[in-house]
Short mmCIF file of C-alpha atoms in Angstrom, two decimals:
data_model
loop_
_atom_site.label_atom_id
_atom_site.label_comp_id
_atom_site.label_asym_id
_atom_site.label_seq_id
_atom_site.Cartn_x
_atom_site.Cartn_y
_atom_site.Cartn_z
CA UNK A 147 -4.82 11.84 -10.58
CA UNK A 148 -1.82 10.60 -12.21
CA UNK A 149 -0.04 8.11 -9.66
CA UNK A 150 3.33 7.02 -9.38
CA UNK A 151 4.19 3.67 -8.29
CA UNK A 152 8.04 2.73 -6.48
CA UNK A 153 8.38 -0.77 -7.46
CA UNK A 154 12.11 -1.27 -5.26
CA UNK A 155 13.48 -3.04 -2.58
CA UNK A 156 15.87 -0.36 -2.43
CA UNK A 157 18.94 -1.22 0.43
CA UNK A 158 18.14 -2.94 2.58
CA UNK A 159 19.28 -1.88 6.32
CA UNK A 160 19.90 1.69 5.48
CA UNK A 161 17.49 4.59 5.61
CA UNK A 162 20.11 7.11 3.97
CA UNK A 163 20.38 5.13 0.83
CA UNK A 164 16.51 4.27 1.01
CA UNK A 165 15.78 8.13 1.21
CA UNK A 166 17.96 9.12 -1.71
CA UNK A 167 16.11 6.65 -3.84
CA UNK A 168 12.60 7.98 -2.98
CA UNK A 169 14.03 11.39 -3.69
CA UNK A 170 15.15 10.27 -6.90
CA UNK A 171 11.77 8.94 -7.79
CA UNK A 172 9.85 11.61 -6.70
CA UNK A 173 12.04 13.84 -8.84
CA UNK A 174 10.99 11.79 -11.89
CA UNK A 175 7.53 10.94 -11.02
CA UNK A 176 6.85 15.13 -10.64
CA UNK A 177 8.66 15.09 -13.91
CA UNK A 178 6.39 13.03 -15.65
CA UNK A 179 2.92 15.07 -13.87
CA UNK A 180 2.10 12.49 -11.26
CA UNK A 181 0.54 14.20 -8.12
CA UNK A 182 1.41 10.88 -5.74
CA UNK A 183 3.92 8.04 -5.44
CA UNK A 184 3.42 4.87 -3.32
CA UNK A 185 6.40 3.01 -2.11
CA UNK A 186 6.29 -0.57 -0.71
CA UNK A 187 5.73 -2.01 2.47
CA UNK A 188 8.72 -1.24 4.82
CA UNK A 189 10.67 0.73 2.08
CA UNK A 190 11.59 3.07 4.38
CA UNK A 191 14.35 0.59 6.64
CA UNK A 192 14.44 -2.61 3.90
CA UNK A 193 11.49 -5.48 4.93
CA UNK A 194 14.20 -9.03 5.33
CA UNK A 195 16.41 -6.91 8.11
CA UNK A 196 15.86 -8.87 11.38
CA UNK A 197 15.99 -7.75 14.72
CA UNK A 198 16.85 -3.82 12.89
CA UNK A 199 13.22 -3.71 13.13
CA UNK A 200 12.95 -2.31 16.54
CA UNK A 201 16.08 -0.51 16.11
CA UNK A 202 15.07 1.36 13.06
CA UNK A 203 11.46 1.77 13.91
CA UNK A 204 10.35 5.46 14.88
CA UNK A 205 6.97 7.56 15.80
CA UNK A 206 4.80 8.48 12.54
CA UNK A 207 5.69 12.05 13.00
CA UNK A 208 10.02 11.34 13.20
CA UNK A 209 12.68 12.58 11.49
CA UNK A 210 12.52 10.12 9.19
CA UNK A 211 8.60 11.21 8.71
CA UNK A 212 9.78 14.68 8.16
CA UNK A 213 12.73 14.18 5.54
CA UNK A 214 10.33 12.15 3.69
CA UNK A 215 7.40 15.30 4.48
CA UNK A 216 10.71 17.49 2.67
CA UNK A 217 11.24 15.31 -0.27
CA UNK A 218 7.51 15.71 -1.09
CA UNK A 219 7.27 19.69 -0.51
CA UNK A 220 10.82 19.66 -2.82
CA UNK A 221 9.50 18.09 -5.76
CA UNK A 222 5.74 18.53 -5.04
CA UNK A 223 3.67 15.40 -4.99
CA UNK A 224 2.06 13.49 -1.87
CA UNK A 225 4.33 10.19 -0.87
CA UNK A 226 3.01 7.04 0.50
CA UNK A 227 5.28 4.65 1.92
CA UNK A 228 5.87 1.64 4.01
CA UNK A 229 7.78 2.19 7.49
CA UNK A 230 8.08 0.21 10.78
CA UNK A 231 6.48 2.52 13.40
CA UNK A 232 7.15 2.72 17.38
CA UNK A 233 4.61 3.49 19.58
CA UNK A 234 6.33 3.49 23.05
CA UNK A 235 7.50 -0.04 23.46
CA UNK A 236 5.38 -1.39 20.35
CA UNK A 237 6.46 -1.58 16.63
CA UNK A 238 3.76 -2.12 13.92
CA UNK A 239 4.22 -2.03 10.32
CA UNK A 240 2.85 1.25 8.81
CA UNK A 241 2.23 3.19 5.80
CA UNK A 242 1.66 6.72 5.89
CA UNK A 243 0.56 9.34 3.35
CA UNK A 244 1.90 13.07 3.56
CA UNK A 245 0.75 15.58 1.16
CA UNK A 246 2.44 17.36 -1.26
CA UNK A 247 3.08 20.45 1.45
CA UNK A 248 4.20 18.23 3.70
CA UNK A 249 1.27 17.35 5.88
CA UNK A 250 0.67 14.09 7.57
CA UNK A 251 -2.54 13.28 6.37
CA UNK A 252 -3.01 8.98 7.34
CA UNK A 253 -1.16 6.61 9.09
CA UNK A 254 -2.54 2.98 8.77
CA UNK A 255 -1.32 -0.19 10.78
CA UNK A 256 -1.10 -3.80 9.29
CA UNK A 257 -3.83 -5.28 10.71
CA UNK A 258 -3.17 -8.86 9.67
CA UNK A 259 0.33 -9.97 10.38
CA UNK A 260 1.69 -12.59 7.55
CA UNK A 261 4.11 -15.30 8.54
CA UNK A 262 6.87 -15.98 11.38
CA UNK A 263 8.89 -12.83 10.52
CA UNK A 264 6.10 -10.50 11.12
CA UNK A 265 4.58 -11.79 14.05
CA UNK A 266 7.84 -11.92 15.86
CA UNK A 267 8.41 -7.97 15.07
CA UNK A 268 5.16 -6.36 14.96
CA UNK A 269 2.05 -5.81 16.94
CA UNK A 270 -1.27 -5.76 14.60
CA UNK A 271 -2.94 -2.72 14.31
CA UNK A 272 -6.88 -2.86 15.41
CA UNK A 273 -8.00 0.49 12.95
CA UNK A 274 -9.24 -1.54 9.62
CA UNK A 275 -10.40 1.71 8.11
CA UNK A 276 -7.59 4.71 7.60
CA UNK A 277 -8.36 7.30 4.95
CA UNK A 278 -7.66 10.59 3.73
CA UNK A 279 -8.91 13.60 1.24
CA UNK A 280 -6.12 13.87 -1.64
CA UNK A 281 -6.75 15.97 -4.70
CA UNK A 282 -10.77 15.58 -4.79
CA UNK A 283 -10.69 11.74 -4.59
CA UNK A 284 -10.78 9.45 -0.89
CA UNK A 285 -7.23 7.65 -0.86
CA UNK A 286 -7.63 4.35 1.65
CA UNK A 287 -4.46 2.95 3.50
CA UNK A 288 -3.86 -1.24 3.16
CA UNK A 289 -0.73 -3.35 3.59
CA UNK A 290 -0.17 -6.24 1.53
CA UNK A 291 -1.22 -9.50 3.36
CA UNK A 292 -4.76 -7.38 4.38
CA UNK A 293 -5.92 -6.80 0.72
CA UNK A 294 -6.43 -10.47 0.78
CA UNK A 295 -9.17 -10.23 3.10
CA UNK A 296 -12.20 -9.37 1.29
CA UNK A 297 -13.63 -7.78 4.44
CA UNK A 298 -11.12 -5.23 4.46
CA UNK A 299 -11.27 -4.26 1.16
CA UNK A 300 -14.78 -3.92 1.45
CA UNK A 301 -15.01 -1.99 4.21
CA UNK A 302 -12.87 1.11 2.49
CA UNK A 303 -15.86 0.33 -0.45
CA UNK A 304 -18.75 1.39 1.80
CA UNK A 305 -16.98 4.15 3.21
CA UNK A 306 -16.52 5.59 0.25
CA UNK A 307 -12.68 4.72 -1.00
CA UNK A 308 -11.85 5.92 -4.65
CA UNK A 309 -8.17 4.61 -4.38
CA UNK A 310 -7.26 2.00 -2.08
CA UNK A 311 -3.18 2.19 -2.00
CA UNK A 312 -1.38 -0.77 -0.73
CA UNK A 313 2.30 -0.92 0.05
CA UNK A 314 3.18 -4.66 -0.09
CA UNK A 315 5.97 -7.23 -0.08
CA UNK A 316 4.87 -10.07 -2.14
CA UNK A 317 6.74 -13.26 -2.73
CA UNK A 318 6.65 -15.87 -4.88
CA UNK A 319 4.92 -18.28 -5.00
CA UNK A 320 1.58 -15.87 -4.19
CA UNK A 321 1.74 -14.03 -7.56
CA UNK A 322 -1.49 -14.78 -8.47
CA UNK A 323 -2.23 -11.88 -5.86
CA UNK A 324 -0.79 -9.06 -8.26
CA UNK A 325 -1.93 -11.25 -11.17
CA UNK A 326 -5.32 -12.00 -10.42
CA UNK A 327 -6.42 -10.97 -6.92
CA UNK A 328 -6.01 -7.47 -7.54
CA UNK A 329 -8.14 -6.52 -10.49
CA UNK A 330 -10.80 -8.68 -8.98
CA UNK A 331 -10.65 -6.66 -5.95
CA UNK A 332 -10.73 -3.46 -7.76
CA UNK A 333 -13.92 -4.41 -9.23
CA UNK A 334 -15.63 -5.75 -6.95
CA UNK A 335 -15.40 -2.55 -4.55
CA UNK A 336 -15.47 -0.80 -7.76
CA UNK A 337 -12.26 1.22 -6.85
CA UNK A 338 -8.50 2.00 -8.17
CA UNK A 339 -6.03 -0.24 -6.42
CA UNK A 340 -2.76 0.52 -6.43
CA UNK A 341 0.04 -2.65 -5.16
CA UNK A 342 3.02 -1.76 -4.73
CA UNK A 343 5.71 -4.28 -4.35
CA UNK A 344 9.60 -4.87 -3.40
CA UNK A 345 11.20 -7.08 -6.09
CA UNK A 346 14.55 -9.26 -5.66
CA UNK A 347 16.04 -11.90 -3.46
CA UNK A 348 16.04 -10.47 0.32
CA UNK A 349 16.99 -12.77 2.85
CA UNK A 350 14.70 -15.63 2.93
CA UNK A 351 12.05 -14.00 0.88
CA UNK A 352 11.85 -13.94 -3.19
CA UNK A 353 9.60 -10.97 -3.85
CA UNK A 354 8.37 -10.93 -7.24
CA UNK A 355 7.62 -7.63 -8.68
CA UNK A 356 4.62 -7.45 -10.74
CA UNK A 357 3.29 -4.18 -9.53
CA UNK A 358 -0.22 -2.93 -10.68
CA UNK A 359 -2.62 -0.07 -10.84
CA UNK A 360 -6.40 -1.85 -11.52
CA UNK A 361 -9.32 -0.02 -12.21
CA UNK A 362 -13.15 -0.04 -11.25
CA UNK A 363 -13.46 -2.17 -14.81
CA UNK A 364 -11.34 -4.74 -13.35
CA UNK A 365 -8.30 -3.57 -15.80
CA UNK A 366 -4.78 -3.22 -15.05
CA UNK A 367 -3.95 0.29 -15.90
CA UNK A 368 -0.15 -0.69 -15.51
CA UNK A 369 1.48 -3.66 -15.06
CA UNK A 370 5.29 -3.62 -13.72
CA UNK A 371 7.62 -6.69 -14.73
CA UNK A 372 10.09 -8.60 -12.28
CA UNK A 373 12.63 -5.54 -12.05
CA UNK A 374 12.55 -2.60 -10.28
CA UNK A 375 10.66 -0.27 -11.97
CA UNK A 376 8.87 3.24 -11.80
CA UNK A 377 5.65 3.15 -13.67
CA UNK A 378 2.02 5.45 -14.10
CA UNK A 379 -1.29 5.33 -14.05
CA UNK A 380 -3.89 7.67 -14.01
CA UNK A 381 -7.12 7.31 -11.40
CA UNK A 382 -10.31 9.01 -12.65
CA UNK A 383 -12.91 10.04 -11.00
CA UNK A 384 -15.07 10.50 -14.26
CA UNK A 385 -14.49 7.14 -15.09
CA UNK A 386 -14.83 5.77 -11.37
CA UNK A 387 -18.17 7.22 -11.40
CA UNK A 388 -19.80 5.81 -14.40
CA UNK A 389 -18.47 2.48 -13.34
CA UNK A 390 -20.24 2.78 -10.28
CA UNK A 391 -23.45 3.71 -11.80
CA UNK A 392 -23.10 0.91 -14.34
CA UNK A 393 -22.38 -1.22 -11.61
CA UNK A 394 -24.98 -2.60 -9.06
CA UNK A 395 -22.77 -4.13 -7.03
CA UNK A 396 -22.83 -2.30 -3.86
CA UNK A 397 -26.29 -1.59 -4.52
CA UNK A 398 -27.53 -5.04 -4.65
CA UNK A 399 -25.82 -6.26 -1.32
CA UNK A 400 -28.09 -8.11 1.12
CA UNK A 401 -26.03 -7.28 4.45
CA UNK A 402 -28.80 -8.92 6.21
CA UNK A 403 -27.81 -12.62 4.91
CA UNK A 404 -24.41 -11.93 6.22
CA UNK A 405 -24.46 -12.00 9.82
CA UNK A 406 -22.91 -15.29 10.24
CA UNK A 407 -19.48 -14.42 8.52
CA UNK A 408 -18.58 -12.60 11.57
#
């Protein structure tokens, strides 16, 4: 499945202009035969905006949810992208998937919260494990600061994730992440990850590009620079399969030596 990934920050602060540049990119990413693009964490409203949070955040299935639902059905790919989301009183940072007609298929919540600015706007989410059925393979749901927990990551192995997509907003100086974190994740689950990041000076935060698609061999497939960029890479279940056959990995867990990490 080819797959598109939205390295931009976009603008900050205003959905309108955010929308017209995922419309633009899913007008070349259908262009160039990719079935799904991934946007990054909070793309939707701009991550550094404040107290806009709670002002901007709405339900998985708003307006917002169903321009974004139109863009997809217009240029016919599935979306995934970063939003904040209100529950009632409660704001979590979100992802969501819709399909290429425009369905809602998965809507994950950040279960671990990174830093001052996130705890002081969001609520974790307590699902660890969000996934959905996307053109034969299992797509998995992850938001930057959890990839970084090998639990989690695992978890979406052992039920059976073949792409494990993962809006983000990286900043320097935690590069390494994209760098090296990444592709060592991706083979350790033996999986695709795609991380998707913002890129540019927001606010406080430096984010620092350096987007990447790894494979179940530990490879990048694609590597984005420091710039926004709009780059491909293809996940295949062929190859994902052999890998996982070559691989003992999963196989030669001992769960039962574990207990103690939790």
């Amino acid at each position: 499945m080819r797959t598109a990934l939205l390295q931009s920050s976009g603008h900050p602060g205003s959905v309108a202009e955010n929308l017209a540049v995922l419309d633009g990119a899913a007008d070349r990413a259908a262009t160039a035969g990719a079935a799904l693009l991934t946007a990054p964490e909070m793309f939707l409203t701009g991550y550094a905006i404040g107290d806009a949070v709670g002002r901007l955040a709405e339900p998985a299935d708003g307006a917002h949810a169903d321009a974004i639902a139109e863009i997809a059905v217009r240029h016919g790919l599935a979306i995934a992208y970063g939003y904040p989301e209100r529950d009632g009183d409660t704001v979590y940072n979100s992802a969501q998937l819709i399909s290429a007609d425009g369905t809602r298929l998965a809507n994950y919540r950040k279960t671990h919260l990174f830093g001052r600015f996130e705890r002081e706007h969001f609520t974790p989410g307590e699902q660890q494990l969000v996934q959905a059925e996307l053109n034969g393979l299992t797509v998995g749901l992850l938001i930057c600061y959890d990839v970084e927990f090998p639990e989690n990551v695992r978890a979406h192995a052992l039920a059976g994730t073949d792409l494990l997509l993962v809006p983000t907003a990286q900043m320097h100086p935690y590069q390494f992440v994209a760098e090296s974190m990444i592709p060592v994740r991706a083979f350790e689950n033996q999986m695709y990850v795609a991380y998707v990041n913002r890129v540019g000076q927001e606010g406080e935060f430096e984010f620092v590009g350096l987007s990447v698609l790894a494979g179940p061999d530990g490879v990048a497939r694609v590597r984005a620079g420091r710039a926004g960029q709009l780059v491909f890479a293809d996940a295949d279940p062929a190859f994902l399969a052999a890998s996982r056959e070559a691989n003992p990995y999963l196989a030669d867990r001992r769960p039962g030596l574990y207990g103690s990490l939790v």
